[in-house]
PDB file of C-alpha atoms in Angstrom:
ATOM      1  CA  MET A   1     -28.648   3.028  45.081  1.00  0.00           C
ATOM      2  CA  SER A   2     -28.638   4.425  42.051  1.00  0.00           C
ATOM      3  CA  GLU A   3     -29.604   7.688  41.468  1.00  0.00           C
ATOM      4  CA  ASN A   4     -32.953   7.852  39.739  1.00  0.00           C
ATOM      5  CA  PHE A   5     -34.275  10.938  38.607  1.00  0.00           C
ATOM      6  CA  ARG A   6     -36.414  10.100  35.874  1.00  0.00           C
ATOM      7  CA  ARG A   7     -39.118   8.763  38.360  1.00  0.00           C
ATOM      8  CA  PHE A   8     -39.108   8.423  42.273  1.00  0.00           C
ATOM      9  CA  GLU A   9     -40.976   9.085  45.384  1.00  0.00           C
ATOM     10  CA  ALA A  10     -40.386  12.204  47.546  1.00  0.00           C
ATOM     11  CA  GLY A  11     -41.912  12.988  51.099  1.00  0.00           C
ATOM     12  CA  PRO A  12     -43.296  12.912  53.524  1.00  0.00           C
ATOM     13  CA  ASP A  13     -44.886  16.207  52.460  1.00  0.00           C
ATOM     14  CA  PRO A  14     -46.610  18.643  55.458  1.00  0.00           C
ATOM     15  CA  PHE A  15     -49.067  16.659  55.390  1.00  0.00           C
ATOM     16  CA  GLY A  16     -47.008  13.002  55.645  1.00  0.00           C
ATOM     17  CA  ARG A  17     -48.362  12.227  51.960  1.00  0.00           C
ATOM     18  CA  THR A  18     -45.980  10.597  49.893  1.00  0.00           C
ATOM     19  CA  TRP A  19     -45.021  12.064  45.558  1.00  0.00           C
ATOM     20  CA  GLU A  20     -44.574  10.335  42.678  1.00  0.00           C
ATOM     21  CA  VAL A  21     -42.816  12.076  40.521  1.00  0.00           C
ATOM     22  CA  GLU A  22     -42.104  11.577  36.895  1.00  0.00           C
ATOM     23  CA  PHE A  23     -39.274  13.444  34.465  1.00  0.00           C
ATOM     24  CA  ARG A  24     -40.602  14.489  31.417  1.00  0.00           C
ATOM     25  CA  TRP A  25     -38.190  16.989  29.879  1.00  0.00           C
ATOM     26  CA  LEU A  26     -34.686  19.173  29.414  1.00  0.00           C
ATOM     27  CA  GLN A  27     -34.010  21.839  27.577  1.00  0.00           C
ATOM     28  CA  THR A  28     -32.154  25.158  27.166  1.00  0.00           C
ATOM     29  CA  ALA A  29     -35.461  27.923  28.353  1.00  0.00           C
ATOM     30  CA  ILE A  30     -34.054  30.733  25.734  1.00  0.00           C
ATOM     31  CA  SER A  31     -36.090  29.294  22.993  1.00  0.00           C
ATOM     32  CA  ILE A  32     -39.233  28.776  24.755  1.00  0.00           C
ATOM     33  CA  ARG A  33     -39.142  31.846  27.453  1.00  0.00           C
ATOM     34  CA  HIS A  34     -36.119  33.826  26.233  1.00  0.00           C
ATOM     35  CA  ALA A  35     -34.385  33.027  29.847  1.00  0.00           C
ATOM     36  CA  ASP A  36     -31.155  31.722  30.241  1.00  0.00           C
ATOM     37  CA  THR A  37     -31.999  28.855  31.903  1.00  0.00           C
ATOM     38  CA  VAL A  38     -31.796  25.039  32.371  1.00  0.00           C
ATOM     39  CA  ASP A  39     -35.209  24.275  33.128  1.00  0.00           C
ATOM     40  CA  VAL A  40     -36.361  20.633  33.942  1.00  0.00           C
ATOM     41  CA  LYS A  41     -39.976  19.506  33.925  1.00  0.00           C
ATOM     42  CA  PHE A  42     -41.774  17.098  36.100  1.00  0.00           C
ATOM     43  CA  VAL A  43     -45.129  15.763  36.346  1.00  0.00           C
ATOM     44  CA  LEU A  44     -45.783  14.655  40.301  1.00  0.00           C
ATOM     45  CA  TRP A  45     -49.452  13.057  42.274  1.00  0.00           C
ATOM     46  CA  THR A  46     -50.283  11.463  45.599  1.00  0.00           C
ATOM     47  CA  GLU A  47     -53.491  10.498  46.667  1.00  0.00           C
ATOM     48  CA  GLY A  48     -56.129  12.340  46.634  1.00  0.00           C
ATOM     49  CA  GLU A  49     -54.651  15.025  44.734  1.00  0.00           C
ATOM     50  CA  GLU A  50     -54.715  15.884  40.467  1.00  0.00           C
ATOM     51  CA  LYS A  51     -51.264  15.223  38.473  1.00  0.00           C
ATOM     52  CA  GLN A  52     -49.784  19.008  38.806  1.00  0.00           C
ATOM     53  CA  GLU A  53     -46.606  19.827  37.212  1.00  0.00           C
ATOM     54  CA  LYS A  54     -43.698  21.612  38.351  1.00  0.00           C
ATOM     55  CA  VAL A  55     -41.089  23.629  35.683  1.00  0.00           C
ATOM     56  CA  MET A  56     -37.224  24.189  38.113  1.00  0.00           C
ATOM     57  CA  ALA A  57     -35.724  26.906  35.961  1.00  0.00           C
ATOM     58  CA  LEU A  58     -32.464  26.403  36.501  1.00  0.00           C
ATOM     59  CA  ALA A  59     -30.334  30.003  35.489  1.00  0.00           C
ATOM     60  CA  HIS A  60     -27.029  29.247  33.371  1.00  0.00           C
ATOM     61  CA  ALA A  61     -25.125  32.053  34.595  1.00  0.00           C
ATOM     62  CA  ASP A  62     -25.762  30.342  38.604  1.00  0.00           C
ATOM     63  CA  LEU A  63     -24.676  26.970  37.247  1.00  0.00           C
ATOM     64  CA  LEU A  64     -21.756  27.752  35.512  1.00  0.00           C
ATOM     65  CA  VAL A  65     -20.554  29.252  39.042  1.00  0.00           C
ATOM     66  CA  LEU A  66     -21.326  26.104  40.848  1.00  0.00           C
ATOM     67  CA  SER A  67     -19.629  23.851  38.721  1.00  0.00           C
ATOM     68  CA  LYS A  68     -16.267  26.037  38.301  1.00  0.00           C
ATOM     69  CA  SER A  69     -16.585  25.784  42.138  1.00  0.00           C
ATOM     70  CA  THR A  70     -17.491  22.032  42.762  1.00  0.00           C
ATOM     71  CA  GLY A  71     -15.218  20.453  39.786  1.00  0.00           C
ATOM     72  CA  HIS A  72     -18.588  18.751  38.561  1.00  0.00           C
ATOM     73  CA  ALA A  73     -19.346  19.096  34.183  1.00  0.00           C
ATOM     74  CA  LEU A  74     -22.324  20.972  33.368  1.00  0.00           C
ATOM     75  CA  THR A  75     -24.325  18.051  31.587  1.00  0.00           C
ATOM     76  CA  ASP A  76     -27.820  17.350  31.491  1.00  0.00           C
ATOM     77  CA  PRO A  77     -28.172  14.541  34.198  1.00  0.00           C
ATOM     78  CA  TRP A  78     -26.979  16.774  36.805  1.00  0.00           C
ATOM     79  CA  CYS A  79     -28.617  19.339  36.029  1.00  0.00           C
ATOM     80  CA  LEU A  80     -31.667  16.888  36.370  1.00  0.00           C
ATOM     81  CA  LYS A  81     -30.339  16.115  39.536  1.00  0.00           C
ATOM     82  CA  LEU A  82     -30.182  19.500  41.153  1.00  0.00           C
ATOM     83  CA  ALA A  83     -33.733  20.166  39.699  1.00  0.00           C
ATOM     84  CA  GLY A  84     -34.866  16.905  41.060  1.00  0.00           C
ATOM     85  CA  GLU A  85     -33.390  17.311  44.951  1.00  0.00           C
ATOM     86  CA  HIS A  86     -34.633  21.076  44.553  1.00  0.00           C
ATOM     87  CA  LEU A  87     -38.048  19.382  44.232  1.00  0.00           C
ATOM     88  CA  ARG A  88     -38.147  16.856  46.927  1.00  0.00           C
ATOM     89  CA  PHE A  89     -36.985  19.905  49.048  1.00  0.00           C
ATOM     90  CA  MET A  90     -40.301  21.693  47.533  1.00  0.00           C
ATOM     91  CA  ILE A  91     -41.953  18.189  48.743  1.00  0.00           C
ATOM     92  CA  GLU A  92     -40.141  18.056  52.090  1.00  0.00           C
ATOM     93  CA  SER A  93     -40.460  20.971  53.183  1.00  0.00           C
ATOM     94  CA  GLY A  94     -43.793  22.803  51.416  1.00  0.00           C
ATOM     95  CA  GLU A  95     -41.940  25.301  49.870  1.00  0.00           C
ATOM     96  CA  ASP A  96     -42.908  27.199  46.705  1.00  0.00           C
ATOM     97  CA  LEU A  97     -45.114  24.304  46.218  1.00  0.00           C
ATOM     98  CA  GLU A  98     -48.141  26.212  45.448  1.00  0.00           C
ATOM     99  CA  LYS A  99     -45.292  27.445  42.470  1.00  0.00           C
ATOM    100  CA  THR A 100     -45.673  26.503  38.456  1.00  0.00           C
ATOM    101  CA  LEU A 101     -42.519  27.446  37.491  1.00  0.00           C
ATOM    102  CA  VAL A 102     -39.723  27.454  39.953  1.00  0.00           C
ATOM    103  CA  THR A 103     -36.972  29.703  39.716  1.00  0.00           C
ATOM    104  CA  LEU A 104     -33.885  28.294  41.751  1.00  0.00           C
ATOM    105  CA  SER A 105     -30.959  30.666  43.653  1.00  0.00           C
ATOM    106  CA  ALA A 106     -27.778  29.617  43.803  1.00  0.00           C
ATOM    107  CA  THR A 107     -28.256  29.113  47.534  1.00  0.00           C
ATOM    108  CA  ASP A 108     -30.383  26.634  46.188  1.00  0.00           C
ATOM    109  CA  LEU A 109     -28.532  24.767  44.027  1.00  0.00           C
ATOM    110  CA  LYS A 110     -25.783  24.817  46.215  1.00  0.00           C
ATOM    111  CA  ARG A 111     -28.078  22.660  48.654  1.00  0.00           C
ATOM    112  CA  ALA A 112     -28.489  20.694  45.656  1.00  0.00           C
ATOM    113  CA  ALA A 113     -25.878  20.283  44.526  1.00  0.00           C
ATOM    114  CA  SER A 114     -24.792  19.113  48.415  1.00  0.00           C
ATOM    115  CA  GLU A 115     -27.299  16.377  48.455  1.00  0.00           C
ATOM    116  CA  HIS A 116     -25.798  12.743  48.213  1.00  0.00           C
ATOM    117  CA  THR A 117     -29.084  10.524  49.038  1.00  0.00           C
ATOM    118  CA  ALA A 118     -30.521   8.625  46.219  1.00  0.00           C
ATOM    119  CA  PRO A 119     -34.897   9.330  45.560  1.00  0.00           C
ATOM    120  CA  GLN A 120     -36.445   6.141  45.811  1.00  0.00           C
ATOM    121  CA  ALA A 121     -36.779   4.326  42.439  1.00  0.00           C
ATOM    122  CA  VAL A 122     -40.649   3.427  41.597  1.00  0.00           C
TER     123      VAL A 122
END
């Protein structure tokens, strides 16, 4: 199955629910928040919950270190994958799910880069 982080399902969450996740945009946050990050925005929803917006902020300095250590080119699709993998982790663990803006740590980025499971396309 090919990876599709534009629209996928994630879960179950700690309450047994599966979430629908849809990519909205990716942009350099220097222009919108004066931060040296790549921001990736998703909208997610599940039964009984209103739609939620989540922005994953990937620090540019950490991305450069990860890119060099993994040998992976720093590209938009890779940033989308890293953000999508972390959002899936958040849903499944319940960690930081109450936050709208989540800044990934270097450890978060490493974990997301090591994920090889493709999301289930919807």
